Amino acid sequence: MTTKSQPVTNYRIPLVGPEAPDRAWQEASRNYIWSARHAANATRYGVVELLPEGVVRLPERGRIFHAIPAGRAHRIEHAFGFWRTCGADALYIASDYDEGVAYMMVISTAPESYTTDTLHWTCPGCGATLHSVEVPTRRLHLAGLTERALAAVRAFNADAALRTCAQCATVHPPAYGFEPADDNDEERAARASW
Amino acid sequence: MQAGNVYYAEITVPERLDALLDDWDLLDDRVIKKLTTFKEIGENVVGVRRRMVTKDPVTVLDPVKGLLPESIEIGPSGLITQTHEILSLRITVGGAPHRVPHNFGFWHINDVDELYLTLPPPAPGEPAYFLVIMGNPKPSSNEGESWAQYCRECLTMLHEHYYKTAQFGMDGHWRANLAAIREYNSDVKFRTCPECGHVNPLAYVWNTAKDTPEERLARQEW
């Protein structure tokens, strides 16, 4: 028998250290995985969820492991600039470490019920829905979801009417997509601000 | 959807969160006790172990099982060893036989992916958090798992018991696993390789409390 040092699938995804990207979405086997890290003194990513009772923000803790059930709209602030309602459960993990904070979100694509993601924006003034886009993620996979999300963001940003609430006239700030590398100047500024 | 300021009132008070979201932090002291084996959390099954972990070299010390230095998969070219560094995600892809020496004495072949992540300890000298995440097969699916034995010399499969997790659930998992291991241990013919004649040591289950004296010795051996 032989012993090798590399796993056959190579699914070793470091969240910290020189091999780890600052932020990345990737598809690994039947999972979509978001990972990120930052220095201890940087602004933390915040997870917010839309419940009938209001916006729930997870408190900051040294480590947290949280399940967001399929069908619940949620955002990771500074990671994607829209409410995402995923067709599968999302598991969110954050942990302090020696040099800062590391994050991971795992979404399994295995459940047959996971066919779509819905991206939407709500009025920051009154909560009315402004615009919504459904993406057939089962067919498009992560790369397609990322592309469709960016296209939806750009359409939203380009159309003041979409961003203006018909009920209270509040104008939603510009949005941003999943990948910081894709940001234009407007999206980069938006990512930094909300 | 709520109107006006109510909509943007952010709910961050832990007691309020507890009322709205069950067990919203799985690492909370109150919740983590429920995850020492495995617990169904929606579409996933989750377990959390507290173990001492060192960085360089990477070693894992389980308070009951002792040193668990590595995990092993069987790949196309043979055995593949893996370590579990802190904050490095590992995925055992569905279908890959895998085991952790001294932790469970069989090869686990799961239809669903298994993800492992170790989080740092809260303070130096305290145990780290070892997270195990895997899919929770829906009853409508056909997914399950096998507990297999391979010849330790030539990797010929000697014994396999399939358990249809999607149909029978996690509740029956432990009992069925124990029965499979005891069947394998019951007759030396199961442990004797038809290809090379090697005789494997006894098998053992994950839970040390179930070990017979002979299985306890086997756990120390492999």
Tab-separated table of C-alpha atoms in Angstrom:
chain	number	residue	atom	x	y	z
A	1	MET	CA	0.000	0.000	0.000
A	2	THR	CA	1.175	3.514	-0.676
A	3	THR	CA	0.662	6.593	1.433
A	4	LYS	CA	0.448	9.921	-0.306
A	5	SER	CA	0.324	13.370	1.191
A	6	GLN	CA	-2.285	14.832	-1.142
A	7	PRO	CA	-5.985	14.013	-0.719
A	8	VAL	CA	-7.500	12.513	-3.844
A	9	THR	CA	-10.080	15.237	-4.124
A	10	ASN	CA	-7.785	18.068	-3.038
A	11	TYR	CA	-10.640	19.539	-1.046
A	12	ARG	CA	-8.484	21.196	1.512
A	13	ILE	CA	-9.585	24.798	1.752
A	14	PRO	CA	-7.486	26.893	4.123
A	15	LEU	CA	-9.354	29.845	5.578
A	16	VAL	CA	-6.211	31.511	6.921
A	17	GLY	CA	-2.511	31.533	6.123
A	18	PRO	CA	-0.612	32.353	2.940
A	19	GLU	CA	-2.670	29.980	0.773
A	20	ALA	CA	-6.012	31.483	1.765
A	21	PRO	CA	-7.550	34.280	-0.296
A	22	ASP	CA	-8.910	37.292	1.561
A	23	ARG	CA	-12.356	36.511	0.179
A	24	ALA	CA	-13.576	33.842	-2.199
A	25	TRP	CA	-16.625	31.902	-3.320
A	26	GLN	CA	-15.904	28.453	-4.655
A	27	GLU	CA	-17.695	25.293	-5.635
A	28	ALA	CA	-16.243	22.223	-3.939
A	29	SER	CA	-17.897	18.887	-4.629
A	30	ARG	CA	-21.584	19.452	-3.855
A	31	ASN	CA	-21.050	22.624	-1.857
A	32	TYR	CA	-20.839	26.360	-2.418
A	33	ILE	CA	-18.319	27.790	0.008
A	34	TRP	CA	-17.636	31.386	0.889
A	35	SER	CA	-14.545	32.133	2.912
A	36	ALA	CA	-13.086	35.394	4.113
A	37	ARG	CA	-10.695	36.775	6.682
A	38	HIS	CA	-9.512	40.124	7.898
A	39	ALA	CA	-7.294	41.687	10.513
A	40	ALA	CA	-8.569	41.996	14.039
A	41	ASN	CA	-8.990	45.765	13.790
A	42	ALA	CA	-10.952	45.704	10.501
A	43	THR	CA	-14.713	46.069	10.209
A	44	ARG	CA	-16.361	42.710	10.838
A	45	TYR	CA	-18.738	41.150	8.393
A	46	GLY	CA	-22.222	41.213	9.811
A	47	VAL	CA	-24.963	38.703	9.140
A	48	VAL	CA	-28.484	40.055	8.997
A	49	GLU	CA	-31.668	38.144	8.319
A	50	LEU	CA	-35.173	39.198	7.385
A	51	LEU	CA	-37.812	37.853	9.737
A	52	PRO	CA	-41.438	38.926	10.018
A	53	GLU	CA	-40.479	40.561	13.331
A	54	GLY	CA	-37.777	42.702	11.729
A	55	VAL	CA	-34.134	42.561	10.776
A	56	VAL	CA	-32.173	40.203	12.979
A	57	ARG	CA	-28.471	40.889	13.282
A	58	LEU	CA	-26.263	38.205	14.754
A	59	PRO	CA	-24.274	39.586	17.678
A	60	GLU	CA	-20.504	39.650	17.438
A	61	ARG	CA	-18.913	36.754	19.257
A	62	GLY	CA	-15.448	35.237	19.324
A	63	ARG	CA	-16.878	32.281	17.433
A	64	ILE	CA	-20.291	31.578	16.035
A	65	PHE	CA	-21.891	28.716	14.107
A	66	HIS	CA	-25.292	29.601	12.758
A	67	ALA	CA	-27.767	27.906	10.423
A	68	ILE	CA	-29.883	29.995	8.076
A	69	PRO	CA	-32.736	27.839	6.854
A	70	ALA	CA	-33.673	27.631	3.187
A	71	GLY	CA	-36.152	30.325	2.277
A	72	ARG	CA	-34.998	32.959	4.765
A	73	ALA	CA	-33.664	36.172	3.223
A	74	HIS	CA	-30.232	37.097	4.543
A	75	ARG	CA	-27.208	39.226	3.808
A	76	ILE	CA	-23.555	39.260	4.751
A	77	GLU	CA	-22.727	42.928	4.931
A	78	HIS	CA	-19.872	43.931	2.604
A	79	ALA	CA	-19.950	40.466	0.978
A	80	PHE	CA	-23.066	40.815	-1.202
A	81	GLY	CA	-25.315	43.827	-1.566
A	82	PHE	CA	-28.795	42.309	-1.747
A	83	TRP	CA	-31.042	40.025	0.216
A	84	ARG	CA	-30.428	36.443	-0.812
A	85	THR	CA	-33.105	33.827	-0.347
A	86	CYS	CA	-31.412	30.535	-0.983
A	87	GLY	CA	-33.176	27.294	-1.812
A	88	ALA	CA	-30.932	25.424	0.621
A	89	ASP	CA	-29.802	25.898	4.207
A	90	ALA	CA	-26.729	28.080	4.660
A	91	LEU	CA	-24.318	27.378	7.496
A	92	TYR	CA	-22.366	30.415	8.673
A	93	ILE	CA	-19.218	30.169	10.785
A	94	ALA	CA	-17.034	32.958	12.135
A	95	SER	CA	-14.067	32.621	14.446
A	96	ASP	CA	-11.405	34.814	15.927
A	97	TYR	CA	-7.860	33.612	15.404
A	98	ASP	CA	-4.367	34.895	16.168
A	99	GLU	CA	-4.301	37.423	13.343
A	100	GLY	CA	-7.922	38.447	13.002
A	101	VAL	CA	-11.258	36.914	12.124
A	102	ALA	CA	-11.996	34.059	9.686
A	103	TYR	CA	-15.382	33.355	8.121
A	104	MET	CA	-17.033	30.583	6.159
A	105	MET	CA	-20.465	29.953	4.721
A	106	VAL	CA	-21.375	26.527	3.361
A	107	ILE	CA	-24.395	25.821	1.194
A	108	SER	CA	-24.922	22.233	0.119
A	109	THR	CA	-26.213	21.799	-3.400
A	110	ALA	CA	-27.194	18.204	-2.677
A	111	PRO	CA	-30.844	18.782	-1.704
A	112	GLU	CA	-33.024	18.312	-4.773
A	113	SER	CA	-35.222	21.096	-3.479
A	114	TYR	CA	-32.433	23.612	-4.094
A	115	THR	CA	-33.246	24.904	-7.546
A	116	THR	CA	-33.166	28.693	-7.271
A	117	ASP	CA	-31.843	31.706	-5.437
A	118	THR	CA	-33.871	34.870	-5.180
A	119	LEU	CA	-32.054	38.175	-4.884
A	120	HIS	CA	-34.060	41.172	-3.796
A	121	TRP	CA	-33.870	44.675	-2.456
A	122	THR	CA	-36.157	46.316	0.053
A	123	CYS	CA	-36.715	49.967	0.780
A	124	PRO	CA	-34.432	51.077	3.632
A	125	GLY	CA	-37.150	53.505	4.712
A	126	CYS	CA	-40.285	51.401	4.897
A	127	GLY	CA	-39.331	47.846	4.005
A	128	ALA	CA	-41.356	47.623	0.804
A	129	THR	CA	-39.948	45.318	-1.842
A	130	LEU	CA	-38.251	47.292	-4.608
A	131	HIS	CA	-36.944	44.692	-7.021
A	132	SER	CA	-36.510	40.943	-7.150
A	133	VAL	CA	-34.648	38.554	-9.439
A	134	GLU	CA	-34.840	34.766	-9.429
A	135	VAL	CA	-31.790	32.819	-10.557
A	136	PRO	CA	-32.010	29.117	-11.572
A	137	THR	CA	-28.949	28.112	-9.577
A	138	ARG	CA	-29.411	24.368	-10.045
A	139	ARG	CA	-28.896	24.891	-13.770
A	140	LEU	CA	-26.334	27.696	-13.678
A	141	HIS	CA	-24.199	26.650	-10.706
A	142	LEU	CA	-22.129	29.129	-8.722
A	143	ALA	CA	-20.502	30.788	-11.715
A	144	GLY	CA	-23.888	31.455	-13.296
A	145	LEU	CA	-25.332	32.709	-10.032
A	146	THR	CA	-22.426	35.127	-9.659
A	147	GLU	CA	-22.889	36.409	-13.220
A	148	ARG	CA	-26.651	36.799	-12.903
A	149	ALA	CA	-26.265	38.532	-9.558
A	150	LEU	CA	-23.832	41.048	-11.001
A	151	ALA	CA	-26.148	41.673	-13.951
A	152	ALA	CA	-29.057	42.204	-11.567
A	153	VAL	CA	-26.969	44.568	-9.427
A	154	ARG	CA	-25.983	46.634	-12.457
A	155	ALA	CA	-29.551	46.817	-13.710
A	156	PHE	CA	-30.690	47.915	-10.254
A	157	ASN	CA	-27.952	50.529	-9.960
A	158	ALA	CA	-28.591	51.870	-13.441
A	159	ASP	CA	-32.294	52.435	-12.968
A	160	ALA	CA	-33.216	55.092	-10.419
A	161	ALA	CA	-36.846	54.073	-10.719
A	162	LEU	CA	-36.026	50.571	-9.466
A	163	ARG	CA	-34.194	52.004	-6.480
A	164	THR	CA	-36.871	54.534	-5.561
A	165	CYS	CA	-39.621	53.387	-3.252
A	166	ALA	CA	-43.089	53.928	-4.696
A	167	GLN	CA	-44.518	54.137	-1.189
A	168	CYS	CA	-42.166	56.505	0.651
A	169	ALA	CA	-39.815	57.795	-2.099
A	170	THR	CA	-36.663	56.686	-0.263
A	171	VAL	CA	-33.848	55.958	-2.707
A	172	HIS	CA	-31.923	52.753	-2.111
A	173	PRO	CA	-28.105	53.122	-2.273
A	174	PRO	CA	-26.266	51.345	-5.097
A	175	ALA	CA	-25.784	47.611	-4.670
A	176	TYR	CA	-22.840	45.252	-5.284
A	177	GLY	CA	-22.393	41.644	-6.306
A	178	PHE	CA	-20.691	38.563	-4.858
A	179	GLU	CA	-17.176	39.151	-6.169
A	180	PRO	CA	-15.222	42.249	-5.071
A	181	ALA	CA	-12.910	41.754	-8.064
A	182	ASP	CA	-15.854	42.507	-10.356
A	183	ASP	CA	-16.720	45.812	-8.640
A	184	ASN	CA	-16.710	49.063	-10.574
A	185	ASP	CA	-16.026	52.240	-8.623
A	186	GLU	CA	-19.653	52.726	-7.632
A	187	GLU	CA	-20.009	49.136	-6.445
A	188	ARG	CA	-16.719	49.274	-4.574
A	189	ALA	CA	-17.884	52.340	-2.673
A	190	ALA	CA	-21.223	50.694	-1.964
A	191	ARG	CA	-19.509	47.532	-0.659
A	192	ALA	CA	-17.489	49.605	1.763
A	193	SER	CA	-20.493	51.494	3.063
A	194	TRP	CA	-23.213	48.876	3.705
B	1	MET	CA	-43.521	43.210	5.836
B	2	GLN	CA	-43.566	45.738	8.649
B	3	ALA	CA	-43.862	49.440	8.008
B	4	GLY	CA	-41.877	52.456	9.159
B	5	ASN	CA	-39.252	52.253	11.849
B	6	VAL	CA	-40.376	48.848	13.024
B	7	TYR	CA	-38.947	47.350	9.850
B	8	TYR	CA	-35.455	48.547	10.503
B	9	ALA	CA	-35.439	47.907	14.222
B	10	GLU	CA	-32.572	45.466	14.556
B	11	ILE	CA	-33.011	42.635	16.989
B	12	THR	CA	-29.731	41.826	18.677
B	13	VAL	CA	-30.666	41.060	22.260
B	14	PRO	CA	-29.668	37.432	22.878
B	15	GLU	CA	-32.811	36.589	24.827
B	16	ARG	CA	-34.908	38.005	22.012
B	17	LEU	CA	-32.872	36.060	19.474
B	18	ASP	CA	-33.380	32.889	21.493
B	19	ALA	CA	-37.116	33.425	21.275
B	20	LEU	CA	-37.040	34.017	17.530
B	21	LEU	CA	-34.372	31.568	16.385
B	22	ASP	CA	-33.931	28.197	18.026
B	23	ASP	CA	-30.339	27.468	19.006
B	24	TRP	CA	-29.100	30.295	16.827
B	25	ASP	CA	-25.461	29.792	17.853
B	26	LEU	CA	-24.532	26.127	17.728
B	27	LEU	CA	-21.328	26.859	19.663
B	28	ASP	CA	-23.163	28.393	22.578
B	29	ASP	CA	-22.433	26.478	25.794
B	30	ARG	CA	-26.132	25.718	26.141
B	31	VAL	CA	-26.392	24.292	22.616
B	32	ILE	CA	-23.061	22.588	22.059
B	33	LYS	CA	-23.930	19.860	24.568
B	34	LYS	CA	-26.552	18.630	22.113
B	35	LEU	CA	-23.939	18.143	19.401
B	36	THR	CA	-21.474	15.803	21.086
B	37	THR	CA	-22.655	13.001	18.783
B	38	PHE	CA	-24.697	14.201	15.791
B	39	LYS	CA	-27.843	16.276	15.557
B	40	GLU	CA	-30.070	17.043	12.616
B	41	ILE	CA	-30.018	20.772	11.944
B	42	GLY	CA	-32.391	21.318	9.045
B	43	GLU	CA	-30.854	19.921	5.878
B	44	ASN	CA	-27.611	19.041	7.639
B	45	VAL	CA	-26.342	16.780	10.377
B	46	VAL	CA	-23.868	18.479	12.674
B	47	GLY	CA	-21.464	17.328	15.371
B	48	VAL	CA	-19.030	19.349	17.464
B	49	ARG	CA	-16.135	17.791	19.383
B	50	ARG	CA	-13.886	19.576	21.885
B	51	ARG	CA	-10.320	18.356	21.401
B	52	MET	CA	-6.835	19.584	22.141
B	53	VAL	CA	-5.138	20.526	18.878
B	54	THR	CA	-1.546	21.529	18.308
B	55	LYS	CA	-0.372	23.451	15.282
B	56	ASP	CA	3.113	22.293	14.405
B	57	PRO	CA	3.010	19.392	14.025
B	58	VAL	CA	-0.748	19.076	13.787
B	59	THR	CA	-1.949	16.680	16.451
B	60	VAL	CA	-5.400	16.090	17.828
B	61	LEU	CA	-5.907	14.751	21.340
B	62	ASP	CA	-9.357	13.427	22.147
B	63	PRO	CA	-10.092	13.353	25.890
B	64	VAL	CA	-11.384	9.760	25.690
B	65	LYS	CA	-9.688	8.240	22.657
B	66	GLY	CA	-6.251	9.739	22.969
B	67	LEU	CA	-4.115	10.833	20.050
B	68	LEU	CA	-5.910	11.048	16.690
B	69	PRO	CA	-3.039	12.160	14.478
B	70	GLU	CA	-4.647	11.798	11.060
B	71	SER	CA	-7.562	10.686	8.988
B	72	ILE	CA	-7.276	8.365	6.002
B	73	GLU	CA	-9.142	8.051	2.725
B	74	ILE	CA	-8.913	5.337	0.100
B	75	GLY	CA	-8.295	6.832	-3.305
B	76	PRO	CA	-7.508	5.385	-6.704
B	77	SER	CA	-3.797	5.128	-5.848
B	78	GLY	CA	-4.122	3.783	-2.346
B	79	LEU	CA	-4.283	5.334	1.094
B	80	ILE	CA	-4.238	9.080	1.519
B	81	THR	CA	-3.490	10.596	4.890
B	82	GLN	CA	-4.855	13.945	5.964
B	83	THR	CA	-4.367	16.142	8.989
B	84	HIS	CA	-6.826	18.675	10.324
B	85	GLU	CA	-5.116	22.013	10.691
B	86	ILE	CA	-6.940	24.747	12.544
B	87	LEU	CA	-9.147	26.831	10.233
B	88	SER	CA	-8.613	24.629	7.201
B	89	LEU	CA	-11.733	23.044	5.733
B	90	ARG	CA	-11.521	19.421	4.686
B	91	ILE	CA	-14.146	17.677	2.599
B	92	THR	CA	-14.500	13.942	2.272
B	93	VAL	CA	-16.486	13.600	-0.885
B	94	GLY	CA	-19.507	11.338	-0.874
B	95	GLY	CA	-18.476	7.810	-1.817
B	96	ALA	CA	-14.885	8.028	-0.545
B	97	PRO	CA	-14.048	5.367	2.084
B	98	HIS	CA	-12.491	7.101	5.086
B	99	ARG	CA	-11.578	6.446	8.675
B	100	VAL	CA	-9.825	7.953	11.673
B	101	PRO	CA	-7.488	5.460	13.367
B	102	HIS	CA	-8.347	4.871	17.040
B	103	ASN	CA	-11.603	6.813	16.582
B	104	PHE	CA	-13.712	4.311	14.637
B	105	GLY	CA	-12.550	0.905	13.489
B	106	PHE	CA	-14.211	0.630	10.099
B	107	TRP	CA	-14.222	2.444	6.776
B	108	HIS	CA	-17.114	4.840	6.491
B	109	ILE	CA	-18.539	5.284	2.999
B	110	ASN	CA	-21.130	8.021	3.048
B	111	ASP	CA	-23.295	8.964	0.085
B	112	VAL	CA	-23.185	12.578	1.270
B	113	ASP	CA	-20.154	14.839	1.579
B	114	GLU	CA	-18.619	15.247	5.018
B	115	LEU	CA	-17.023	18.568	5.924
B	116	TYR	CA	-14.590	19.060	8.790
B	117	LEU	CA	-13.398	22.330	10.238
B	118	THR	CA	-11.393	22.972	13.385
B	119	LEU	CA	-11.872	26.323	15.097
B	120	PRO	CA	-9.209	27.678	17.445
B	121	PRO	CA	-9.568	27.209	21.188
B	122	PRO	CA	-11.031	30.121	23.140
B	123	ALA	CA	-7.735	30.452	25.028
B	124	PRO	CA	-4.331	28.750	24.947
B	125	GLY	CA	-4.410	25.372	26.641
B	126	GLU	CA	-8.138	24.894	26.110
B	127	PRO	CA	-9.724	22.441	23.658
B	128	ALA	CA	-10.434	23.524	20.098
B	129	TYR	CA	-13.777	23.032	18.361
B	130	PHE	CA	-13.866	20.249	15.772
B	131	LEU	CA	-16.918	20.653	13.548
B	132	VAL	CA	-18.384	17.874	11.420
B	133	ILE	CA	-21.051	18.796	8.877
B	134	MET	CA	-22.800	16.455	6.481
B	135	GLY	CA	-25.989	16.361	4.492
B	136	ASN	CA	-29.148	15.069	6.094
B	137	PRO	CA	-30.672	12.792	3.447
B	138	LYS	CA	-34.341	13.415	2.833
B	139	PRO	CA	-36.642	10.405	3.141
B	140	SER	CA	-37.479	10.824	-0.537
B	141	SER	CA	-33.837	10.349	-1.512
B	142	ASN	CA	-32.065	7.032	-1.816
B	143	GLU	CA	-28.996	8.067	0.178
B	144	GLY	CA	-27.307	6.067	2.847
B	145	GLU	CA	-23.917	4.928	4.094
B	146	SER	CA	-21.766	1.846	4.394
B	147	TRP	CA	-19.493	0.562	7.126
B	148	ALA	CA	-16.825	-1.424	5.334
B	149	GLN	CA	-13.711	-3.420	6.080
B	150	TYR	CA	-10.771	-3.713	3.711
B	151	CYS	CA	-7.772	-5.996	3.943
B	152	ARG	CA	-5.033	-4.032	5.687
B	153	GLU	CA	-2.438	-5.525	3.341
B	154	CYS	CA	-4.001	-5.359	-0.123
B	155	LEU	CA	-7.197	-3.266	0.324
B	156	THR	CA	-9.532	-6.012	-0.877
B	157	MET	CA	-12.994	-5.361	0.523
B	158	LEU	CA	-13.808	-7.979	3.131
B	159	HIS	CA	-17.106	-6.887	4.616
B	160	GLU	CA	-19.717	-4.195	4.067
B	161	HIS	CA	-22.983	-3.285	5.712
B	162	TYR	CA	-25.205	-0.726	3.986
B	163	TYR	CA	-27.549	1.441	6.034
B	164	LYS	CA	-30.165	3.514	4.248
B	165	THR	CA	-29.988	6.666	6.325
B	166	ALA	CA	-32.661	8.400	4.258
B	167	GLN	CA	-35.190	5.771	5.237
B	168	PHE	CA	-34.161	4.802	8.754
B	169	GLY	CA	-32.650	8.066	9.978
B	170	MET	CA	-29.871	8.842	12.423
B	171	ASP	CA	-31.811	7.299	15.310
B	172	GLY	CA	-31.158	3.761	14.147
B	173	HIS	CA	-27.676	4.511	12.889
B	174	TRP	CA	-25.696	3.664	16.016
B	175	ARG	CA	-27.477	0.401	16.707
B	176	ALA	CA	-27.108	-0.774	13.115
B	177	ASN	CA	-23.435	0.211	13.095
B	178	LEU	CA	-22.763	-1.785	16.248
B	179	ALA	CA	-24.545	-4.803	14.772
B	180	ALA	CA	-22.430	-4.598	11.613
B	181	ILE	CA	-19.194	-4.414	13.587
B	182	ARG	CA	-20.182	-7.276	15.846
B	183	GLU	CA	-21.075	-9.421	12.838
B	184	TYR	CA	-17.654	-8.763	11.315
B	185	ASN	CA	-15.932	-9.562	14.590
B	186	SER	CA	-17.988	-12.712	15.146
B	187	ASP	CA	-16.160	-14.933	12.679
B	188	VAL	CA	-12.525	-14.869	11.604
B	189	LYS	CA	-13.582	-15.773	8.088
B	190	PHE	CA	-14.947	-12.244	7.659
B	191	ARG	CA	-11.559	-10.830	8.633
B	192	THR	CA	-9.505	-13.136	6.433
B	193	CYS	CA	-8.584	-11.799	3.014
B	194	PRO	CA	-9.549	-14.180	0.176
B	195	GLU	CA	-6.838	-12.643	-1.991
B	196	CYS	CA	-3.733	-12.581	0.209
B	197	GLY	CA	-4.723	-14.510	3.323
B	198	HIS	CA	-4.049	-11.632	5.729
B	199	VAL	CA	-6.183	-11.624	8.874
B	200	ASN	CA	-7.392	-8.156	9.920
B	201	PRO	CA	-7.648	-7.117	13.561
B	202	LEU	CA	-11.064	-6.766	15.172
B	203	ALA	CA	-13.199	-3.750	14.341
B	204	TYR	CA	-14.740	-1.263	16.784
B	205	VAL	CA	-17.434	1.397	16.738
B	206	TRP	CA	-17.159	5.151	17.353
B	207	ASN	CA	-18.492	5.032	20.915
B	208	THR	CA	-15.820	3.705	23.293
B	209	ALA	CA	-18.495	2.786	25.840
B	210	LYS	CA	-19.561	-0.025	23.517
B	211	ASP	CA	-16.095	-1.593	23.302
B	212	THR	CA	-15.625	-5.135	24.506
B	213	PRO	CA	-12.200	-5.789	26.094
B	214	GLU	CA	-11.031	-7.235	22.764
B	215	GLU	CA	-12.334	-4.248	20.815
B	216	ARG	CA	-10.622	-1.891	23.261
B	217	LEU	CA	-7.325	-3.556	22.387
B	218	ALA	CA	-8.130	-3.316	18.691
B	219	ARG	CA	-8.799	0.444	19.078
B	220	GLN	CA	-5.292	0.861	20.461
B	221	GLU	CA	-3.821	-1.134	17.591
B	222	TRP	CA	-5.311	0.550	14.510
